[in-house]
Structures are given as structure tokens and as C-alpha cells.
Coordinates of C-alpha atoms in Angstrom, one line a residue:
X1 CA 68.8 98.5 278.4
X2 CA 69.6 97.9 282.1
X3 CA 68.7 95.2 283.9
X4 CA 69.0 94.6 287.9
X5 CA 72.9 93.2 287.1
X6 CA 74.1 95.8 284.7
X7 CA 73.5 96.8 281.2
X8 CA 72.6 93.9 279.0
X9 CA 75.2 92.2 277.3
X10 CA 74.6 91.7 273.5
X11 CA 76.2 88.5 272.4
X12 CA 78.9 89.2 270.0
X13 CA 78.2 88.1 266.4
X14 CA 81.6 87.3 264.8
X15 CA 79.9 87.7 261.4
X16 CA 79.8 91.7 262.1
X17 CA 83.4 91.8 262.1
X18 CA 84.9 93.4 259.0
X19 CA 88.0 91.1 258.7
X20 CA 85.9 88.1 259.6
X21 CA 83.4 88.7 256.6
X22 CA 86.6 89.4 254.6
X23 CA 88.1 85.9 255.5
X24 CA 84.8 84.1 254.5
X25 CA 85.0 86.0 251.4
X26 CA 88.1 85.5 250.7
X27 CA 87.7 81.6 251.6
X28 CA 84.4 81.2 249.3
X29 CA 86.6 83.3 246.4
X30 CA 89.4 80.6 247.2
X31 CA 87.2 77.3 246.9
X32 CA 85.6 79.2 243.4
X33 CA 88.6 79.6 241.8
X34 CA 90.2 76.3 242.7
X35 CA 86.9 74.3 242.0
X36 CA 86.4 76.3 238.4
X37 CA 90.0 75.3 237.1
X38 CA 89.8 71.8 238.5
X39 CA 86.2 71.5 235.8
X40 CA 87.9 73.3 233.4
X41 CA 91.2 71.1 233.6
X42 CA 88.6 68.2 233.5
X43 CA 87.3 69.4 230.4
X44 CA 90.4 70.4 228.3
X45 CA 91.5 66.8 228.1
X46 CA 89.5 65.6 225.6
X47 CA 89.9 68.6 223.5
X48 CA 93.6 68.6 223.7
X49 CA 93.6 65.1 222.3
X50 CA 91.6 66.3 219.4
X51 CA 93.6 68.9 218.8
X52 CA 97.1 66.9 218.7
X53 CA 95.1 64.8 216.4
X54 CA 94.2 67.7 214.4
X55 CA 97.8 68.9 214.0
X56 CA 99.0 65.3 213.3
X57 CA 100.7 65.0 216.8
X58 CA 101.1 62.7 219.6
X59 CA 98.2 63.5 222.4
X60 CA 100.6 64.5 225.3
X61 CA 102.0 67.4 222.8
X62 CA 98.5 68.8 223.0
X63 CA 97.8 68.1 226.9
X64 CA 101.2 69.5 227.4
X65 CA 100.5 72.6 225.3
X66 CA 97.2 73.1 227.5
X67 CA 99.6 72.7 230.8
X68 CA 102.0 75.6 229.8
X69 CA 99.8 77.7 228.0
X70 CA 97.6 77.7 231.6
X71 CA 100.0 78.3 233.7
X72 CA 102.5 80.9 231.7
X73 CA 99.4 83.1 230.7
X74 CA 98.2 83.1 234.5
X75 CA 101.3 84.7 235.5
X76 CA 102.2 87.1 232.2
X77 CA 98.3 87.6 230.5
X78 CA 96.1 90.9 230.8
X79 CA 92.5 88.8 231.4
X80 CA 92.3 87.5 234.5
X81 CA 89.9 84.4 234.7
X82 CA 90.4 83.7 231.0
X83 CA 91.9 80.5 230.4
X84 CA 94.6 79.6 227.5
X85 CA 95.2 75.9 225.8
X86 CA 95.6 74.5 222.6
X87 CA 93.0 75.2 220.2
X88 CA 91.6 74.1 217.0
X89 CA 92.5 77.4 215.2
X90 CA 95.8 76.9 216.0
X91 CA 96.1 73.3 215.1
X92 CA 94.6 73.6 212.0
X93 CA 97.1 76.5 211.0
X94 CA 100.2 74.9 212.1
X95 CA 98.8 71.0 211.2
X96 CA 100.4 71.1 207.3
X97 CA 104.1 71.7 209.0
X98 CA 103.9 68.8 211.2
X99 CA 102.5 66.7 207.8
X100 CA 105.5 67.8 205.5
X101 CA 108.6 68.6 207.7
X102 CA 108.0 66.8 211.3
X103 CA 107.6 67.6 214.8
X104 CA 110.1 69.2 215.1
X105 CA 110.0 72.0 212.9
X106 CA 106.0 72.6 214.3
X107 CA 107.6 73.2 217.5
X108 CA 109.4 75.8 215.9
X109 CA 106.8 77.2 214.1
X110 CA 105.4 77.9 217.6
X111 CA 108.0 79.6 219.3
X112 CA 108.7 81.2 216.2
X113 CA 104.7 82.3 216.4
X114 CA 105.4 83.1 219.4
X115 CA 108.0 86.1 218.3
X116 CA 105.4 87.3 216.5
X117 CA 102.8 87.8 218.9
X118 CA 105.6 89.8 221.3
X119 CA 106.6 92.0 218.3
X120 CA 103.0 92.7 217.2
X121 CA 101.5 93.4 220.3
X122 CA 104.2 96.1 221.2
X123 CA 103.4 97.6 217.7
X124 CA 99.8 98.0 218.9
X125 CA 97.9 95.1 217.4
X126 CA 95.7 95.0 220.0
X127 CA 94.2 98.7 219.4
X128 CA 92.7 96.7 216.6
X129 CA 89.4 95.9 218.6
X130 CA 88.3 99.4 218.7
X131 CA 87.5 98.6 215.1
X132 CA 85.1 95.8 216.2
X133 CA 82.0 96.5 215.8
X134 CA 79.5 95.3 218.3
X135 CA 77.4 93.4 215.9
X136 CA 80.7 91.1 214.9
X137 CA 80.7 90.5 219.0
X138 CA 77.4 89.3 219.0
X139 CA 78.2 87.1 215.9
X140 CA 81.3 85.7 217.4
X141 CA 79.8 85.4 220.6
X142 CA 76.6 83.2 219.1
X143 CA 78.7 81.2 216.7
X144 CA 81.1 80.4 219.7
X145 CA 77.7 79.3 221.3
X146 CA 77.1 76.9 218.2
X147 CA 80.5 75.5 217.5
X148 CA 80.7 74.5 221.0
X149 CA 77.5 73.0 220.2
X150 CA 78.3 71.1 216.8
X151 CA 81.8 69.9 218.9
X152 CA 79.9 67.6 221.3
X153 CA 77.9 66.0 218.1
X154 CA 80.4 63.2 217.3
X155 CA 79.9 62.0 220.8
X156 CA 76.6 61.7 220.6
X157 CA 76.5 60.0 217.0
X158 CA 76.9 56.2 216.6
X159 CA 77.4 55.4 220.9
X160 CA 75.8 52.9 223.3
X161 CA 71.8 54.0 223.9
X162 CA 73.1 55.1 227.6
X163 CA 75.2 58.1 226.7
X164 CA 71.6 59.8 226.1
X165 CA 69.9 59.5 229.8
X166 CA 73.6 59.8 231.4
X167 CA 74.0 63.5 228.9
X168 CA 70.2 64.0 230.3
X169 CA 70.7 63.4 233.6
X170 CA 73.9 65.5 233.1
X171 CA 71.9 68.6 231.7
X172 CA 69.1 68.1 234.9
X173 CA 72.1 68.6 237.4
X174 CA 73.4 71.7 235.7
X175 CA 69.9 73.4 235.7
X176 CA 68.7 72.8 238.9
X177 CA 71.4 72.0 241.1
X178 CA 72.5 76.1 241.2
X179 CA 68.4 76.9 242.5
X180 CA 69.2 74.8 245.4
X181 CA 72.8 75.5 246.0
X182 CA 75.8 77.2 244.7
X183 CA 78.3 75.9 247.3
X184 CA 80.0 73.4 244.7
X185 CA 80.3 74.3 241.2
X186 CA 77.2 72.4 239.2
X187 CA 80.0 71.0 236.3
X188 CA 82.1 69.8 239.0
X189 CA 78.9 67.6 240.6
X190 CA 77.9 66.6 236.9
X191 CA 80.9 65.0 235.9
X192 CA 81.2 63.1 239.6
X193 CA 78.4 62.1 239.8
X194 CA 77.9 60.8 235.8
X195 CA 81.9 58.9 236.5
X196 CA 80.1 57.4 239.5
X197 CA 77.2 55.8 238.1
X198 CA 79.3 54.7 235.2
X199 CA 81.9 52.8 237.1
X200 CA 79.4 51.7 239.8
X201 CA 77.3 50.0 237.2
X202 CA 79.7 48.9 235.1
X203 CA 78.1 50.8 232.5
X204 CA 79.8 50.6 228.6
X205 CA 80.5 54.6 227.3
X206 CA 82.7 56.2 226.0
X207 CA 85.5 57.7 228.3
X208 CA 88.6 60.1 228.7
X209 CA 90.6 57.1 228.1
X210 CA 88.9 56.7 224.7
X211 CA 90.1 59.9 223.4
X212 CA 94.1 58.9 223.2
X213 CA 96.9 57.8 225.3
X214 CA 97.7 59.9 228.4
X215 CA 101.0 61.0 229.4
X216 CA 102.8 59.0 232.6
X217 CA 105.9 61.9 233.2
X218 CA 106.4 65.4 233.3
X219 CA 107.0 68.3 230.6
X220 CA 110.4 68.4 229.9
X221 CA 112.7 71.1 228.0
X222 CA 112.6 70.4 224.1
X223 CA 115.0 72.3 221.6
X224 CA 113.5 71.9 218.2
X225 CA 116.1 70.0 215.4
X226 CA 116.0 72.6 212.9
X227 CA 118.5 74.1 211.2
X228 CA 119.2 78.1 212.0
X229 CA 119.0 78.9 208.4
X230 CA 117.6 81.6 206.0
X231 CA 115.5 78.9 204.3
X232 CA 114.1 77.3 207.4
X233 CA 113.1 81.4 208.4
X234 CA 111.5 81.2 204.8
X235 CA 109.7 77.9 205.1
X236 CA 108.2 78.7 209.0
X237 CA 107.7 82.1 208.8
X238 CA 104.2 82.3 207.0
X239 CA 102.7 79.2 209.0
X240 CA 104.1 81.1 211.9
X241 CA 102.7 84.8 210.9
X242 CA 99.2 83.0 210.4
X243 CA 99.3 81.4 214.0
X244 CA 100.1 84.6 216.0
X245 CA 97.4 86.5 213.8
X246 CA 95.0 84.3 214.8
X247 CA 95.4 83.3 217.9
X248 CA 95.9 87.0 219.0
X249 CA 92.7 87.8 217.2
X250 CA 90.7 84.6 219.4
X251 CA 92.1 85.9 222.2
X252 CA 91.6 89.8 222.2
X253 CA 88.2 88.9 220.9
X254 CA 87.8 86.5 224.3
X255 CA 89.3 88.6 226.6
X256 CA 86.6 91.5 225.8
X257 CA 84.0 89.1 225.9
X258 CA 85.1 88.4 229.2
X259 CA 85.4 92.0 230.0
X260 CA 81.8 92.7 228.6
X261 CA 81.0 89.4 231.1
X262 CA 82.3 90.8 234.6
X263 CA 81.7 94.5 233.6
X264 CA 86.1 94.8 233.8
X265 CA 88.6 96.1 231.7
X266 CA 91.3 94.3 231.2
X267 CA 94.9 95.1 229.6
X268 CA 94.9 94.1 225.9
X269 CA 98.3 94.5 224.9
X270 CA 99.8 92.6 227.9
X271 CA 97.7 89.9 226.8
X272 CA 98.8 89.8 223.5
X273 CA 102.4 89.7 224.6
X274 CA 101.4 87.4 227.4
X275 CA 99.7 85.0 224.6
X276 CA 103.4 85.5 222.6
X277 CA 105.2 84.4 225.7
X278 CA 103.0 81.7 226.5
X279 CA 103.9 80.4 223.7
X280 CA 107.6 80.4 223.0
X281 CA 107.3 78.4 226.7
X282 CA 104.8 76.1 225.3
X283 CA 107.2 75.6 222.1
X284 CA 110.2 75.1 224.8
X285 CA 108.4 71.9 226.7
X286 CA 107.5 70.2 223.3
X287 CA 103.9 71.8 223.3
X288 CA 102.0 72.5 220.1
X289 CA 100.9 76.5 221.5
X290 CA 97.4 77.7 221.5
X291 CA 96.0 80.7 222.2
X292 CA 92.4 81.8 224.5
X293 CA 90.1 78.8 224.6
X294 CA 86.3 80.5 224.4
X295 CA 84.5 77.4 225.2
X296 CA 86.7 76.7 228.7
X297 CA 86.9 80.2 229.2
X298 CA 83.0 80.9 229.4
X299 CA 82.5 77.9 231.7
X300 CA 85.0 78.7 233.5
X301 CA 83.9 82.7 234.5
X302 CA 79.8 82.5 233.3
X303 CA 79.2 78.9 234.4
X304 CA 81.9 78.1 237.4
X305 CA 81.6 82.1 238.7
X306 CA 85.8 82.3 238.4
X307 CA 86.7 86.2 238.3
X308 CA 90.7 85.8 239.1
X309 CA 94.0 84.5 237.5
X310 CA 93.9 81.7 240.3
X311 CA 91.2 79.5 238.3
X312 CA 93.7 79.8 235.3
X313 CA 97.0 78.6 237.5
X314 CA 95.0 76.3 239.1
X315 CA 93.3 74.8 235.4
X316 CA 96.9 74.2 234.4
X317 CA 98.4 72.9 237.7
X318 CA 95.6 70.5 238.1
X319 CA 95.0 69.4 234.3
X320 CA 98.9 67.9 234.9
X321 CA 97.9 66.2 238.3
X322 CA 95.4 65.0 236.3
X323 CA 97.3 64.0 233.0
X324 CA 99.9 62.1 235.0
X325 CA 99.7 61.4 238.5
X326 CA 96.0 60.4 237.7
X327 CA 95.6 59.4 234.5
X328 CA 93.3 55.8 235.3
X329 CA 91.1 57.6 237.6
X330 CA 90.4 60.7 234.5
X331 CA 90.2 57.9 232.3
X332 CA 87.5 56.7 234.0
X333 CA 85.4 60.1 233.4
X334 CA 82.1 59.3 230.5
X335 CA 82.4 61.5 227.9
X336 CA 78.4 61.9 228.7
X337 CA 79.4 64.0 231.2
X338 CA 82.0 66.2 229.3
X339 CA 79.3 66.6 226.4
X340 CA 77.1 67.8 228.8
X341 CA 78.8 70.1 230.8
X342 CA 79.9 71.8 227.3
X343 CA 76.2 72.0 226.0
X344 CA 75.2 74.1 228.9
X345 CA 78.6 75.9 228.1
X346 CA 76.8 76.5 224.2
X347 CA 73.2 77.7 226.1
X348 CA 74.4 80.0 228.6
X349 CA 77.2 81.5 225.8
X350 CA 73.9 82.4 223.2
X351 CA 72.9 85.7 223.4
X352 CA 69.3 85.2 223.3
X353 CA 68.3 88.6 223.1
X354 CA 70.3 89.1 220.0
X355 CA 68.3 86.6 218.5
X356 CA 64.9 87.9 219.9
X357 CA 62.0 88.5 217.3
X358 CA 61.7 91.6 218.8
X359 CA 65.1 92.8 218.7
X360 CA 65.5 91.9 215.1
X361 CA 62.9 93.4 214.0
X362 CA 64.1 97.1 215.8
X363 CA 67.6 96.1 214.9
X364 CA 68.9 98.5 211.7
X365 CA 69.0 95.6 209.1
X366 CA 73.1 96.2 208.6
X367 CA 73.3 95.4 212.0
X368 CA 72.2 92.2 211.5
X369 CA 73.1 91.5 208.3
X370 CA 76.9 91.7 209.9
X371 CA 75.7 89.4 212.7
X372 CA 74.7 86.5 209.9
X373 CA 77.8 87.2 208.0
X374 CA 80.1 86.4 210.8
X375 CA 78.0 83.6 212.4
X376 CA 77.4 81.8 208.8
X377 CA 81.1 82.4 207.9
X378 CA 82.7 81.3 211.3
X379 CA 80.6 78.1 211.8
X380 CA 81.2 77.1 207.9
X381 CA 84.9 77.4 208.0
X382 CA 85.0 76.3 211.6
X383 CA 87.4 79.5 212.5
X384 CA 86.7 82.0 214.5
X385 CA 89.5 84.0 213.0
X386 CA 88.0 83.8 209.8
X387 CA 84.8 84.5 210.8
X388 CA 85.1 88.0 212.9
X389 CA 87.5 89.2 209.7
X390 CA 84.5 88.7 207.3
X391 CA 82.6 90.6 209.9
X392 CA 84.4 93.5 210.1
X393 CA 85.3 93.2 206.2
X394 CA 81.2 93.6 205.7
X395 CA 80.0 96.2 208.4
X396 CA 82.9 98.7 206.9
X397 CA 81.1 97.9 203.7
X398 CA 77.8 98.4 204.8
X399 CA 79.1 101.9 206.9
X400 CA 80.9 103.1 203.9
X401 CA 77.8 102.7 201.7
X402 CA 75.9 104.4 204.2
X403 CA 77.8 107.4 204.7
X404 CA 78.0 108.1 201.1
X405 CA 74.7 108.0 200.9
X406 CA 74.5 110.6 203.0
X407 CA 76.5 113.3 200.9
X408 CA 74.5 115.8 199.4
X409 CA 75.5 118.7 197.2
X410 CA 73.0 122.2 196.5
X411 CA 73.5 124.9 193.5
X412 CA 72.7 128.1 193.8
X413 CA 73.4 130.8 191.7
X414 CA 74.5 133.9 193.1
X415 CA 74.5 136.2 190.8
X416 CA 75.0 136.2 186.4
X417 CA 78.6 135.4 186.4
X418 CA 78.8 133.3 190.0
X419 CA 77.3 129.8 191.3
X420 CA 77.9 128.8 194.4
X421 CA 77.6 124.7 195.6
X422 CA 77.2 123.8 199.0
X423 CA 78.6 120.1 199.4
X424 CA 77.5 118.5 203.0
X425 CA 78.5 115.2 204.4
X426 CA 81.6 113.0 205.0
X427 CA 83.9 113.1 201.8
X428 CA 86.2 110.2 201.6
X429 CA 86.5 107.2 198.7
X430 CA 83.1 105.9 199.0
X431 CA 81.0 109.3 198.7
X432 CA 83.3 111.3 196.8
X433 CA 83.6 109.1 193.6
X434 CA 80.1 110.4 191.8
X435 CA 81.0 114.3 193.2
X436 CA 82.3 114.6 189.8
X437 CA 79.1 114.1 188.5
X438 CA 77.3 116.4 190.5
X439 CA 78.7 119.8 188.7
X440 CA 77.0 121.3 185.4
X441 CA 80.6 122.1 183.6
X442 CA 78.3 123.7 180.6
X443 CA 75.8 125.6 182.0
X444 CA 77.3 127.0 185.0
X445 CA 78.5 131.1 184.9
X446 CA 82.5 131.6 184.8
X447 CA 82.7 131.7 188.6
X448 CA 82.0 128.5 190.5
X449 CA 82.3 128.3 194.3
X450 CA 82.4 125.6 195.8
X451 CA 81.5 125.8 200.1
X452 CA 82.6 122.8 201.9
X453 CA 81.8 124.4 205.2
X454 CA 79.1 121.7 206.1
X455 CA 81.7 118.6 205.0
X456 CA 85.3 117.2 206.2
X457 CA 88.1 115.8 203.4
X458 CA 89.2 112.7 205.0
X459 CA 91.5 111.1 201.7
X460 CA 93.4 111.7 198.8
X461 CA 90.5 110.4 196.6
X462 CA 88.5 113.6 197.9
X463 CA 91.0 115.3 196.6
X464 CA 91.6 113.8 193.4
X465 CA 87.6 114.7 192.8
X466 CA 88.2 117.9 193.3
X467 CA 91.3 118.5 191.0
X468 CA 89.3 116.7 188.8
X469 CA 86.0 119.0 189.0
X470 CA 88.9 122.3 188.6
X471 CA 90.0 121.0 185.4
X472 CA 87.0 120.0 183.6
X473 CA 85.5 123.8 184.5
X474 CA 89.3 124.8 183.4
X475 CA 88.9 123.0 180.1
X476 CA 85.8 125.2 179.6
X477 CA 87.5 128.7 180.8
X478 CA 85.7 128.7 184.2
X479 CA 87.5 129.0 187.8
X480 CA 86.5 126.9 190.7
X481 CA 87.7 128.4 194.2
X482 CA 87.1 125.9 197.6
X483 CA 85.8 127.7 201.1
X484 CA 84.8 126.9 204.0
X485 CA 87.7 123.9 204.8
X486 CA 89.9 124.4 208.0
X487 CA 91.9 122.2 210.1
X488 CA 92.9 119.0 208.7
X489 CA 90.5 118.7 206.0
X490 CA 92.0 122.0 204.7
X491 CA 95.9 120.7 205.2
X492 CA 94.9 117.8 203.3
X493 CA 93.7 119.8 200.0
X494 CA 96.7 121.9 200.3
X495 CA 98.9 119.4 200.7
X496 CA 97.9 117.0 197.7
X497 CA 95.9 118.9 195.4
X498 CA 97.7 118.8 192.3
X499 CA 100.2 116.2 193.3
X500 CA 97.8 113.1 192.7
X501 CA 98.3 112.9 188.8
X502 CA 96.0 112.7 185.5
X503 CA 92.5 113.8 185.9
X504 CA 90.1 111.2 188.2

């Protein structure tokens, strides 16, 4: 438009500039990622000094463990966002070598665990999780939900009457204070505003400093007193076996959560490695290693909106500000507020619609029968480890059993001297154990055919079965000839039939 001076001048809006919006993007993604690992860092403390308890260590091992394990997996891990401490699981594996043989030799056990993580994930371990079924996710992910849960219990049992309208007042920030704004992370206000009111009313609760001792100087290099002997190899080597099992299997199963979270893929192998190296540097600075923490994690990308490895670097870096340079003030923090914080963590980690009447009732019962196995069997043994094995243990089960059920066989008879059986369906250990059975040795003409070009041999008990069924029609002076296999299946008959021993 023109006006009596010249066209109009529209004023510039520096918000339509591309690398403007990028810069307040990239500023907002900045103060996310910092503000997410500064709760999270918050939060670990407590559980770190549980956990050194747990293993039958000083608190600082743990804390120092959480420092490391941060920090190294935010530089070497596949998952961005997900955040690595000391755990429970690992504590509880590693806690009898601390009882019988000392600190030292746990320390070992760890970067010995380590190893074992690095070797395993470069043979492949990590391919595992194809085999995970999505009803064991939604088990692990719903048990998470409750042991986070049943963790904040003891805090809440036998305390001063307060702690219950500070852990309200708590919850009321978390669920409303995102529908007004989002500009500060909701856990980061709770657990401000709860220290506060605490130390502004001089109120009696519970607090950080309650929980253990603190530490007052850095991580240091630590070489384990051990001897370098065949028999110390022997003694360590299980205890060590057991902790990278499971705390590769916590955190591959946390990383995909994660991934199924942001709707990302991340690298599962590095992060197996990653968790191996994370811990021979834990073992090196006197930590007591660890593996993926699911509770931090989930607050720290579903709760706190973190999405990078900076919220990780950052939980580390600050959880050692906080462990050293500011121990009084973080002593300070009410418990109320940590409980809190982590009971929204439970809420939001529940996948409600698994649970949905409605679901269950379309869900194949299997399905959920898997789901109940894994929830019941993490939450009684307290492992997740355990837990997501049994899982995956009981829907192979229940897919086996199903399959087999799905074998069929049909006789026809072709002609005086010739029957022919058609045999459709998926033959492996499960479905082709009562095959025998299905054949009429007696009655059948001398010439039996038997047309598996509707089924696949997938093991040598398919094939046992079948030299089996050729020498019971043998023993009556009857011949049995197979058609209808190609490819593998056919390679497979040829290459074991007859080579499997006595009959089946």
C-alpha cells in the first residue's frame, strides 16, 4: 500500500527470522535440559544413599557411583536423555561381596562387570530385545510405575503428621502448575518451594540430611586391593556375570521405553558398551556401578520434557555441586517433596490404557496373562531383571502352545495300495511331539505319502518325528516318502534325518 510519503513500512518482527526462532529454540531446549538434570540430580541423592546401604557401603560410594555413571554414559551411551546411577538391582547383586570379602573386592566386581558388559554387547546382546514381546513392555513399564510407588512408602510410614499436607501440597503443584505454565519444570518448583516452607517455619521432617552422611571432597582415582589371581577371577566372576546381565537388561529395556516415549531410535549396542564403560569408570573413582535408572529417567524425559544427552551431563555435573560444594543447603531439602515428585513420577509412568476395562476385555487373554506374570513377578522380587525374564520365559510358552495347536494333519487315500497325509502348520518341538500319533501304522496301504507342502521344519525334533513315523511303517513293511519341502526346511530333513539316534 502507498501512502502520500512512500510505500508503507511494515515494522520488522524479529520473531519471523529463521535464526532468531532457532536461538529461542535453542535457548528454551538449553534451560530444559539444564533444569531436568538439576531435579533429577536432586532426586538421585536419596536413592544413592539407599543403595550404598543396600550393598553394605559408605553413602558417598553410592553418590559417587551416580556422579560417574551420569556423566561417562552422557558422553559414551546410545539413549540420549536417559539417565544412569546406581541402582537397587545392582546393589542387591553385588551387596554379598562387599558382606564377605570388603570394599575392595566390590569395586572389583564392578569394573570386572564392567568387562562384561563391553564383551557382551559387541557379541550382540543387545539384539536380545527383538525377543521382547510387547506385553512384557507393558508389564515392566506398569511394575516400574508401582515400585516407584511402594519406594516412597517408608517415608510416608511412622513421620511427623506434616509430611502429609507438605507431600499434598507437593502433588497440587505438579498437577496444576504445567496448565498455567511450563516455563520452569513443575519438580523443580515442588521441591523449592516444599524446602522453603520447611526451613521458613522451622517445620520438623524428614530431610536429605536424614538419609546419610554427604561427601565434603571430590571423586578420586581408586585401584581396588585385590590380588591378580586365578582364584580371585573365580570368586568375582559370577557376582560380576550377574551385574552386567542385569543391568544391561534394565537398561536396554529403559532405553526402548524411552525410545517408544519420544517416538526415536536409539543405538542399543553402544549403549550396552556405553553402560560397560560407565562402569569400569565408576569402579576406577571408588563407585559401586549401576546401570539405567527407570524412575529418574521417566522424570527426567516424560515429566521434566528432557530429549538430549545434556540433561544427563548436566544430572551428573550438578548432583556433585550438589553432593559437595552444597551439601547443608541439599540437606535442607524435605523428603515430602522428594516423595512427591516421585509419586507423580509412578502416575504418569502407568500405562492406564493397558489397564483399561475395555482393553482387557479385547486383549487376547495370553497377552495379558504375560502382562500379570511380569508385573506380579517383578514387584515380588523387587527386580526388574527378574521380572521381564519370567515374562519372556511365559509368552514363549504360551506362543509355543499356541502354534502347536495350530498343526493339523488330513488322510486321504489315493488309491488301494497309496495314502497320502497332508500335514499343515509350523513343525518345531512343541507341535511336532504328538505327529507320531497322528499316522494309522496298521491300517494304512503299503505306500504312505506324506505332503508337507502346507508346513515348514524348523528343528531336529521335527525331524526325529519323522524318522520315527518311517520306522514304525518300516517295522510293518510299508514305505513313507516326504514331498512338498524346499529351502531350509528341506536342507534340514536331509541333513539330520537319520543322524538323530533310536527311534523318538
Amino acid at each position: 500500500m502507498n501512502t502520500p510519503h512512500g510505500p508503507e513500512q511494515v515494522p520488522h518482527d524479529p520473531r519471523t527470522d529463521v535464526s532468531v526462532r532457532f536461538a529461542l529454540r535453542s535457548t528454551a531446549r538449553l534451560k530444559t535440559e539444564l533444569l531436568a538434570g538439576l531435579v533429577v540430580a536432586l532426586a538421585l541423592i536419596p536413592e544413592a544413599i539407599a543403595f550404598s546401604v543396600i550393598a553394605g557401603v559408605d553413602p558417598r560410594v553410592g553418590l559417587f557411583a551416580s556422579v560417574t555413571m551420569a556423566i561417562t554414559i552422557a558422553i559414551v551411551g546410545g539413549r540420549p536423555a536417559m539417565i544412569s546411577a546406581a541402582t537397587a538391582a545392582v546393589a542387591l547383586v553385588i551387596a554379598p561381596v562387599s558382606e564377605q570379602y570388603g570394599v575392595d573386592h566390590l569395586i572389583a566386581t564392578v569394573i570386572l562387570g564392567g568387562i562384561f558388559q563391553v564383551l557382551l554387547s559387541f557379541l550382540g546382546v543387545a539384539k536380545l530385545m527383538r525377543f521382547v514381546p510387547r506385553s512384557v513392555m507393558v508389564g515392566f513399564v506398569n511394575s516400574l510405575a508401582i515400585l516407584v510407588f511402594v519406594a516412597q512408602i517408608p517415608h510416608l510410614v511412622d513421620v511427623p503428621w506434616m509430611v502429609y499436607p507438605l507431600v499434598a501440597a507437593g502433588l497440587l503443584v505438579l498437577v496444576f502448575l504445567p496448565k498455567i505454565t511450563e516455563a520452569v519444570p513443575a519438580p523443580l518448583v515442588t521441591i523449592v518451594l516444599l524446602t522453603v516452607v520447611t526451613v521458613a517455619f522451622s517445620l520438623n521432617v524428614p530431610d536429605v540430611a536424614d538419609q546419610g552422611e554427604l561427601p565434603e571432597s571430590l571423586p578420586s582415582l581408586f585401584f581396588p586391593d585385590v590380588p591378580l589371581t586365578f582364584e580371585t577371577l573365580r570368586i568375582l566372576a559370577p557376582y560380576a556375570l550377574a551385574m552386567a546381565l542385569v543391568g544391561l537388561m534394565e537398561s536396554l529395556m529403559t532405553a526402548k521405553l524411552v525410545d517408544d516415549i519420544t517416538d526415536t531410535r536409539s543405538d542399543k549396542t553402544r549403549e550396552g558398551w556405553g553402560q560397560g564403560i560407565a562402569n569400569i569408570v565408576t569402579g576406577f573413582f571408588g563407585g559401586m556401578g549401576g546401570c539405567a535408572v527407570v524412575g529418574q529417567t521417566m522424570m527426567n524425559v516424560k515429566v521434566s520434557g528432557a530429549r538430549t544427552r545434556l540433561s544427563t551431563l548436566a544430572a551428573g555435573v550438578f548432583l556433585l555441586i550438589l553432593v559437595v560444594a552444597l551439601g547443608d543447603i541439599v540437606g535442607l531439602v524435605p523428603m515430602a517433596a522428594l516423595v512427591a515428585v516421585m509419586i507423580m513420577v509412578s502416575i504418569a509412568t502407568v500405562d492406564w490404557h493397558s489397564v483399561h476395562p475395555r482393553t482387557l476385555r479385547l486383549m487376547p487373554l495370553s497377552e495379558t496373562v504375560v502382562m500379570v506374570v511380569t508385573v506380579v513377578a517383578t514387584v515380588s522380587t523387587g527386580n526388574l531383571a527378574i521380572g521381564v525374564s519370567l515374562g519372556v520365559i511365559t509368552a514363549m510358552v504360551l506362543f509355543a502352545r499356541r502354534v502347536a495347536h495350530m498343526t493339523t494333519v488330513e488322510r486321504t487315500l489315493t488309491s488301494d495300495d497309496t495314502c497320502t497325509y497332508r500335514v499343515t502348520g509350523e513343525l518345531f518341538w512343541a507341535s511336532s511331539n504328538d505327529l507320531v500319533f497322528q499316522f494309522d501304522y496298521v491300517g494304512d496301504p503299503e505306500n504312505v505319502v506324506v505332503d508337507l507342502t502346507a508346513a515348514d521344519i524348523w528343528d531336529a525334533s521335527t525331524v526325529a518325528t519323522f524318522d520315527a513315523i518311517q520306522q514304525k511303517y518300516a517295522a510293518k513293511g510299508k514305505t513313507v516318502t516326504i514331498v512338498g519341502l524346499d529351502g531350509a526346511s528341506l536342507e534340514r530333513l536331509r541333513r539330520l534325518s537319520g543322524r538323530l539316534g533310536g527311534e523318538n
